[in-house]
Tab-separated table of C-alpha atoms in Angstrom:
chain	number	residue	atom	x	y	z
S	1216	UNK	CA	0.000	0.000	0.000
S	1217	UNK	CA	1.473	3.164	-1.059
S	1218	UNK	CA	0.702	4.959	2.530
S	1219	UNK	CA	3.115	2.742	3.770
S	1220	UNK	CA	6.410	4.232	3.050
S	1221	UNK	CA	8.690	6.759	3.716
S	1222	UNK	CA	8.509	7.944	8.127
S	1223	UNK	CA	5.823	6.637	9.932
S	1224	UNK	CA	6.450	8.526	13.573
S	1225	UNK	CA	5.129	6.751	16.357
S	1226	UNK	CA	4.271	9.220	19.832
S	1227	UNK	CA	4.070	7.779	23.103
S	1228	UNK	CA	0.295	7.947	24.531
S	1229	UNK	CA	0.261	10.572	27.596
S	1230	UNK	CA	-1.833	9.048	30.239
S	1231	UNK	CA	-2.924	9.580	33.972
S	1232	UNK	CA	-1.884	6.766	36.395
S	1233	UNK	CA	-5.332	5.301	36.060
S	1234	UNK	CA	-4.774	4.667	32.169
S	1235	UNK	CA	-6.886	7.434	31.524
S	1236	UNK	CA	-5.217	9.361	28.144
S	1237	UNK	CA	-4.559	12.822	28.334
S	1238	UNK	CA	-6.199	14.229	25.064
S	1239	UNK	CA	-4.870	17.405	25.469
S	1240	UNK	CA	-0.969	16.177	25.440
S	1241	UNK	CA	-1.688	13.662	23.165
S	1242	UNK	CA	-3.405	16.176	20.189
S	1243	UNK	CA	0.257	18.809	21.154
S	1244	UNK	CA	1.990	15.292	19.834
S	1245	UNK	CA	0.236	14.889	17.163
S	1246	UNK	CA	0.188	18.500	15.787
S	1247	UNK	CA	4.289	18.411	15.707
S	1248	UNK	CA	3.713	15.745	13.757
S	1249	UNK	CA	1.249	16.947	11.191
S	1250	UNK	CA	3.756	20.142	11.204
S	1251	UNK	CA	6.583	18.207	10.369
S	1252	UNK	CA	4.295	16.663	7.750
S	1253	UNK	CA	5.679	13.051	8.714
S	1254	UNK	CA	4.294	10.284	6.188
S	1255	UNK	CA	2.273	8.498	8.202
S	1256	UNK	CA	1.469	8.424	12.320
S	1257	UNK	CA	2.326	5.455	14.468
S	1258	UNK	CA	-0.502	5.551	17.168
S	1259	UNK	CA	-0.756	2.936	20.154
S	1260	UNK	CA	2.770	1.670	19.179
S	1261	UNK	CA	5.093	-0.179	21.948
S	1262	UNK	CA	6.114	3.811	22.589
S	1263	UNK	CA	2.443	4.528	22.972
S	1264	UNK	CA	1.863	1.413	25.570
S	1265	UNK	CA	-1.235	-0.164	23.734
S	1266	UNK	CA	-0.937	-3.336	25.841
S	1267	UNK	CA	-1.317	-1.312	29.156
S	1268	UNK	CA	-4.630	0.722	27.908
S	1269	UNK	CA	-8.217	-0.366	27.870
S	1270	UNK	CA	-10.148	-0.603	24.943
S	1271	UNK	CA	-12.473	2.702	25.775
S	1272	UNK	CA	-9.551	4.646	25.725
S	1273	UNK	CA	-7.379	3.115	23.190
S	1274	UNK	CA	-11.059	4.585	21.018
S	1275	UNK	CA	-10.479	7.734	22.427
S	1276	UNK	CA	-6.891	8.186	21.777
S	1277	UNK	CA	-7.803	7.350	18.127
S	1278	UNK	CA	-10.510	9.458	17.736
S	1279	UNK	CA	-8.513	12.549	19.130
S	1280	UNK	CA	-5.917	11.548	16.952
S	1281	UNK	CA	-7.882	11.428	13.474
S	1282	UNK	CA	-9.701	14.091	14.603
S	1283	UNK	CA	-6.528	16.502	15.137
S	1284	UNK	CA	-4.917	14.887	11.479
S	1285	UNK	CA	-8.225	15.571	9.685
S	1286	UNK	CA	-7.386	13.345	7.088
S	1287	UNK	CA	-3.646	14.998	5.988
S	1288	UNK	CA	-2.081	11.773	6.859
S	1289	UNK	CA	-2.521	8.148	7.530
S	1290	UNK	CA	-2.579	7.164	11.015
S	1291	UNK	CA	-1.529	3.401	11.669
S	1292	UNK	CA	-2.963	1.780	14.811
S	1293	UNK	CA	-2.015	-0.744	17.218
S	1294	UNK	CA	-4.769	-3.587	17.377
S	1295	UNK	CA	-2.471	-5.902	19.519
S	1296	UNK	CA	-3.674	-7.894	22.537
S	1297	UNK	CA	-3.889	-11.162	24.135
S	1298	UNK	CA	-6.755	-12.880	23.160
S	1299	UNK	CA	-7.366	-13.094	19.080
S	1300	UNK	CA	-11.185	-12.400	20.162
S	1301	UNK	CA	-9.924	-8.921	21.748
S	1302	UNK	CA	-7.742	-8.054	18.852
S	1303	UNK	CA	-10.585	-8.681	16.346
S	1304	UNK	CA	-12.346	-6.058	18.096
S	1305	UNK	CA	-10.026	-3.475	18.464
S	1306	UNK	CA	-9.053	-3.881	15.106
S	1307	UNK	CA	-13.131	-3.353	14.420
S	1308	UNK	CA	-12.840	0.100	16.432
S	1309	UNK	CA	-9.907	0.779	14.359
S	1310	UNK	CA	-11.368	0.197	11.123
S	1311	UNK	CA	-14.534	2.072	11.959
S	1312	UNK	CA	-13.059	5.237	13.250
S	1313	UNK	CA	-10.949	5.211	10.157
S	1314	UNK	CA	-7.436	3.919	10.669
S	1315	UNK	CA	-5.857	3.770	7.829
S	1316	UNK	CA	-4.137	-0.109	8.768
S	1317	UNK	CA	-3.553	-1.917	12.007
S	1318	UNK	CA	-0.078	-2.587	13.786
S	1319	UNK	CA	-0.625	-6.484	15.106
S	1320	UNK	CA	1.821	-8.247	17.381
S	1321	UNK	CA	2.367	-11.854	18.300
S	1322	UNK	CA	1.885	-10.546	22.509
S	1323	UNK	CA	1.429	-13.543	24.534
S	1324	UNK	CA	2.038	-15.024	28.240
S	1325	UNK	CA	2.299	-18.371	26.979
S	1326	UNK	CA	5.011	-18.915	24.128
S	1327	UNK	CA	3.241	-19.174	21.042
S	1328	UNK	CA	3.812	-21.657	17.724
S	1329	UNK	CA	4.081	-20.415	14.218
S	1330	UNK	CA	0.729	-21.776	13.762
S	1331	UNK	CA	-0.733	-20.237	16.388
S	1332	UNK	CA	0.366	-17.134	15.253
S	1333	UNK	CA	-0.349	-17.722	11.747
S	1334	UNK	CA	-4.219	-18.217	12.970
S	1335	UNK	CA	-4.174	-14.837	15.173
S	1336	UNK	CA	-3.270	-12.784	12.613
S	1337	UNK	CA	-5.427	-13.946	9.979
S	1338	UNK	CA	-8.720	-14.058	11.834
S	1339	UNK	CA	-8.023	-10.621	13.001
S	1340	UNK	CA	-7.263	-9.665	9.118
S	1341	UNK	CA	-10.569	-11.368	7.939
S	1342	UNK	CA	-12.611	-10.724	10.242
S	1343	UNK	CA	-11.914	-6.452	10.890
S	1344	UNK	CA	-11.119	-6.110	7.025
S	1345	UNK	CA	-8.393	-3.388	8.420
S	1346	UNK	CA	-5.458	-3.882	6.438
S	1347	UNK	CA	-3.111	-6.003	8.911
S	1348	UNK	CA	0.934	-5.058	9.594
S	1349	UNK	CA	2.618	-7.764	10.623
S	1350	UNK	CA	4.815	-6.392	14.136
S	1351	UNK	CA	7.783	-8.716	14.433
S	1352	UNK	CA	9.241	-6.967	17.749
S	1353	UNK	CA	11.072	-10.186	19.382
S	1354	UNK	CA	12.193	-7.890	22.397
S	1355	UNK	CA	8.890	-7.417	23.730
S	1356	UNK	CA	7.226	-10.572	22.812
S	1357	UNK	CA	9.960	-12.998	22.585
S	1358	UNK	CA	8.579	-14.652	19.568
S	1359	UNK	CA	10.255	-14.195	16.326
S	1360	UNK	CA	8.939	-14.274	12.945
S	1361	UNK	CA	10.436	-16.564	10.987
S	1362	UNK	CA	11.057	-16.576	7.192
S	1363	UNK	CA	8.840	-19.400	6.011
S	1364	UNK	CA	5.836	-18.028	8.739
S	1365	UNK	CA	6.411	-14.043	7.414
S	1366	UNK	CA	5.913	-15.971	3.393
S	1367	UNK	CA	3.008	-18.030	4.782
S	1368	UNK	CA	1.233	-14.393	6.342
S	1369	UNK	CA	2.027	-12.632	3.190
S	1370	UNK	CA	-0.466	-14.702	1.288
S	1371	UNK	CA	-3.364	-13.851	3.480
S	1372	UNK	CA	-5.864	-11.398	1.870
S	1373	UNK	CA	-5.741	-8.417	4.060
S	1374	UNK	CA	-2.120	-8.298	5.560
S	1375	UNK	CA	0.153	-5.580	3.733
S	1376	UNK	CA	3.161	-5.180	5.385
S	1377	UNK	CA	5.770	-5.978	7.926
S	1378	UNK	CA	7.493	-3.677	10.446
S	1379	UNK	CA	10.861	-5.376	10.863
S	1380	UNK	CA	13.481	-4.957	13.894
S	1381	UNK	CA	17.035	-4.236	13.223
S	1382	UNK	CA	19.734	-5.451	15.159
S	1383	UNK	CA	23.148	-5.380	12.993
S	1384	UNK	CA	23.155	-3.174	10.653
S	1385	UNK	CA	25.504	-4.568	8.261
S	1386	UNK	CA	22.686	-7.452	7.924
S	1387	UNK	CA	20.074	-5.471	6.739
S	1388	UNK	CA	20.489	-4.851	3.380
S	1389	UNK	CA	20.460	-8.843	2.791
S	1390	UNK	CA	17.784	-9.444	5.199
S	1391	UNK	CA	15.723	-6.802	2.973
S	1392	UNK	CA	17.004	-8.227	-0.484
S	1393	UNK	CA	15.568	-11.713	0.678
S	1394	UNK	CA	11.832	-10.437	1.739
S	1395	UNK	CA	12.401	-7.992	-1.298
S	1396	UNK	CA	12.951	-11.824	-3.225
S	1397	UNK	CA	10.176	-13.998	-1.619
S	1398	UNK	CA	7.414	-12.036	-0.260
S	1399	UNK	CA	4.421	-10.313	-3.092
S	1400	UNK	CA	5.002	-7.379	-4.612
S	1401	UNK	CA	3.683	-4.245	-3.317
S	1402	UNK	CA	3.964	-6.017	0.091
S	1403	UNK	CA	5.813	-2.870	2.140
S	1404	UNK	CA	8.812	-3.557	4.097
S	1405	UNK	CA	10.106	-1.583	7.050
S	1406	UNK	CA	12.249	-1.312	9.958
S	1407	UNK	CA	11.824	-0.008	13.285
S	1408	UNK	CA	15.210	0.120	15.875
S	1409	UNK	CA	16.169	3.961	15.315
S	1410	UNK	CA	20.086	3.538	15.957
S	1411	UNK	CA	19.843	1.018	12.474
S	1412	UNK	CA	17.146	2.321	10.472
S	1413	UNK	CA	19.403	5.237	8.538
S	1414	UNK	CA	21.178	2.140	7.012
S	1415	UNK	CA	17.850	0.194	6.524
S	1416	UNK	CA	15.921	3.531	4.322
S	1417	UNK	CA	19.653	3.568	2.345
S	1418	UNK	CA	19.457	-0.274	1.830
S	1419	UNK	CA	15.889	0.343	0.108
S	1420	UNK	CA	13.411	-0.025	2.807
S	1421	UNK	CA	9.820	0.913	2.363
S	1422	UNK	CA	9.143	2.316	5.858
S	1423	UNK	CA	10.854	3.594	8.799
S	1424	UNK	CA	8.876	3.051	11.886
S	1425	UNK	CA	10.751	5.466	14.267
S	1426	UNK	CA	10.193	6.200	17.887
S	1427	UNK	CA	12.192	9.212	18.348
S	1428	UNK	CA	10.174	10.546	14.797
S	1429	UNK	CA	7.222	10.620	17.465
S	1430	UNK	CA	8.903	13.432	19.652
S	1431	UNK	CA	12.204	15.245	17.291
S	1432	UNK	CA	10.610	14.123	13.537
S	1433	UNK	CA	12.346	16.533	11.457
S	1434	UNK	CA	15.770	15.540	11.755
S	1435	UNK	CA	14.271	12.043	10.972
S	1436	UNK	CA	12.451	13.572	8.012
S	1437	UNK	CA	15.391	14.342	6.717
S	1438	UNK	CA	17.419	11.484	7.216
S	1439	UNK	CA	14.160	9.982	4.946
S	1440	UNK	CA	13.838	12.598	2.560
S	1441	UNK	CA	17.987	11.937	1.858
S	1442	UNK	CA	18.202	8.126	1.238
S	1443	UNK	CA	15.126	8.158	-0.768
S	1444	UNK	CA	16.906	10.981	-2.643
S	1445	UNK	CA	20.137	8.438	-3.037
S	1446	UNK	CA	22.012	10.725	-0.991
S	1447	UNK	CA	23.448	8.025	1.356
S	1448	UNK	CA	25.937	10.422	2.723
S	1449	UNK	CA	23.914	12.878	3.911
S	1450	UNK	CA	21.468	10.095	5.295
S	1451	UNK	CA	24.365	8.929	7.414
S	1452	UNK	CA	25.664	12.151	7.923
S	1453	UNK	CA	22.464	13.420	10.308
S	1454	UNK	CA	22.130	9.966	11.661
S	1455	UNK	CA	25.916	10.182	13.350
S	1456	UNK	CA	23.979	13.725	14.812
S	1457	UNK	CA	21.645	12.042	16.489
S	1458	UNK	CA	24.078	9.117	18.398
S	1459	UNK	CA	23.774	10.712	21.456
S	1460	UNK	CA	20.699	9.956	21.670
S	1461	UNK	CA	20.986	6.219	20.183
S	1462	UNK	CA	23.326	5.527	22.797
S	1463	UNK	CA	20.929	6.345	25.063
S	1464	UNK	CA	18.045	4.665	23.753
S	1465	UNK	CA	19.774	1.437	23.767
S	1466	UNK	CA	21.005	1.660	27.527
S	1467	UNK	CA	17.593	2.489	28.968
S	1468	UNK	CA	15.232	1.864	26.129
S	1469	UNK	CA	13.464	4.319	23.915
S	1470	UNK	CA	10.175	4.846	25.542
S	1471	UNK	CA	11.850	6.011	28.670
S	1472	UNK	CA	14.015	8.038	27.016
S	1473	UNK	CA	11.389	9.838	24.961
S	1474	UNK	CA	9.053	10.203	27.941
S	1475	UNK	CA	12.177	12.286	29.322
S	1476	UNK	CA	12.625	14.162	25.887
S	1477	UNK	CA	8.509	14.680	25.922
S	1478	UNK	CA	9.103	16.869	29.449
S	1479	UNK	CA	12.158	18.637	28.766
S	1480	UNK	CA	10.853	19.756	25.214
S	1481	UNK	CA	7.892	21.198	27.611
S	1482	UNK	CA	5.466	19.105	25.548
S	1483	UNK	CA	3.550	17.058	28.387
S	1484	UNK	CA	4.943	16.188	31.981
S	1485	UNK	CA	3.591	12.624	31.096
S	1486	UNK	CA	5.293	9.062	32.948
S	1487	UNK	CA	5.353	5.894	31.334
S	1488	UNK	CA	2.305	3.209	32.918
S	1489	UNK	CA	2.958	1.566	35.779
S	1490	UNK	CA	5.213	-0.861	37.064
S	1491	UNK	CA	7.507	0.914	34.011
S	1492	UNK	CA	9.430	3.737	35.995
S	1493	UNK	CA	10.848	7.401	34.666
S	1494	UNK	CA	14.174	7.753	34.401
S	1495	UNK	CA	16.058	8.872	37.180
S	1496	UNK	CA	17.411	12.240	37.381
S	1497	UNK	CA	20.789	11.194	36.859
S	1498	UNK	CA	19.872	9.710	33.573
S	1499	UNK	CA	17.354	12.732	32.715
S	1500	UNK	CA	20.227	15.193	32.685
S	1501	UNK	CA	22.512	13.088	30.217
S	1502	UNK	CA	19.471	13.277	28.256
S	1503	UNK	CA	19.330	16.893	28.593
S	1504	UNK	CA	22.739	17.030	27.454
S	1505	UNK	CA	22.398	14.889	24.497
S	1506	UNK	CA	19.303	17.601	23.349
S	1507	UNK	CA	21.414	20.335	24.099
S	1508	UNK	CA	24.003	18.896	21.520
S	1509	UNK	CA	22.192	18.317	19.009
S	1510	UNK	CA	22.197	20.586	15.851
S	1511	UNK	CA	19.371	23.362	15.721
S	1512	UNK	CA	17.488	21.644	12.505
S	1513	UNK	CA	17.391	18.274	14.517
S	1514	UNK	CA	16.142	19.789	17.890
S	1515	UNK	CA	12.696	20.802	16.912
């Protein structure tokens, strides 16, 4: 699908410690967003803590959402939960507010088989009709997508694309060259894992799916804009900017880093959901610092 391509910024979801969404915050999120004129919005994402919401408000924090985009972009939605019966439905809500596609992952208590994951994801694409991305994100759900299961997936009427992790990024351009070889065409291919993904859009990737595009998206814009451009250089050259904050990310993981970034931009004094704790102060000023360092057109 052709909405799927280029930066698809995903916000975190500011919420009360009763998992009550604060529309307000969320809508000052999405505006830098639609300002920045990002290709596509990442709502309910693992930055945006779908699995800790309830269904009433994950609705709400969609409906703000489409309601503040008014149509100028796509907004992707995550539809993941434990039981396939729940995910059918949210992917329902989804599908009748207007998402434009869901964002489904294999979450489970119980390990799951390929099969069983094979049979989640296509009763929730048959029976929502909401186009279906598959979210391989082993670091949260411990399950993996394999080759042959991602090929089996890509043949079911209703699932369009695949939001990839990255984890070296001298294998990505043959990881992508091999789904580029066996999966349909027109199927859209993308990466999330922020530190990587420069290399991934240069390697030929569809979509980035980008965390810190949900809080600082223009200097990921333009790390986009380059690569698709060819400009590999330039691509890499704004990426090696933003390693402060990569670093970072990977020592104390992205969402807590970006709820950080979220208060000292002065966007919303939001904290992650419980048990998930806020950074320290400690760790908050070398976060500070990393802001502070980075160049003026990145910083916005």
């Amino acid at each position: 699908m052709a909405f799927l391509s280029g930066l698809s910024a995903f916000p975190i979801t500011p919420a009360d410690r009763d998992g009550r969404v604060d529309t307000v915050a969320l809508r000052r999120l999405i505006a830098r967003l639609g300002a920045a004129q990002v290709d596509s919005i990442g709502l309910l994402g693992s930055t945006g803590t779908y699995i800790f919401l309830s269904r009433e408000e994950r609705r709400r924090a969609l409906a703000e959402t489409l309601e503040e985009t008014a149509g100028r972009m796509p907004v992707v939605v995550g539809v993941g939960a434990l039981r396939t019966d729940e995910a059918v439905r949210l992917a329902q809500d989804a599908k009748a507010l207007g998402a434009a596609a869901g964002l489904l992952a294999a979450a489970s208590y119980t390990p799951l088989t390929d099969d069983e994951v094979f049979e989640h994801f296509s009763t929730v694409a048959r029976e929502s009709g909401l186009p279906i991305i598959v979210y391989d994100n082993p670091g949260t759900t411990h399950f993996h997508f394999t080759p042959a299961l991602v090929n089996r997936l890509a043949k079911v009427g209703g699932i369009v694309a695949i939001k990839n992790p990255t984890n070296k990024s001298d294998a990505i351009k043959s990881h992508l060259a091999d789904q580029r070889r066996t999966l349909p065409e027109g199927f859209s291919i993308g990466y999330s894992g922020d530190w990587n993904a420069a290399e991934a859009m240069i390697a030929g990737a569809d979509t980035w799916y980008s965390v810190l595009a949900g809080i600082l998206p223009e200097a990921c814009m333009m790390i986009v804009r380059a690569a698709q451009q060819g400009d590999a250089a330039e691509a890499r050259r704004i990426d090696a900017t933003l390693s402060p904050l990569w670093s970072l990310f990977q020592e104390f993981s992205s969402l807590r880093v970006v709820y950080a970034l979220a208060e000292l931009l002065d966007i919303c004094r939001a904290e992650p959901p419980r048990p998930i704790l806020p950074l320290p102060a400690a760790a908050k000023d070398r976060v500070a610092a990393a802001l502070e360092c980075l160049p003026s057109d990145a910083s916005r």
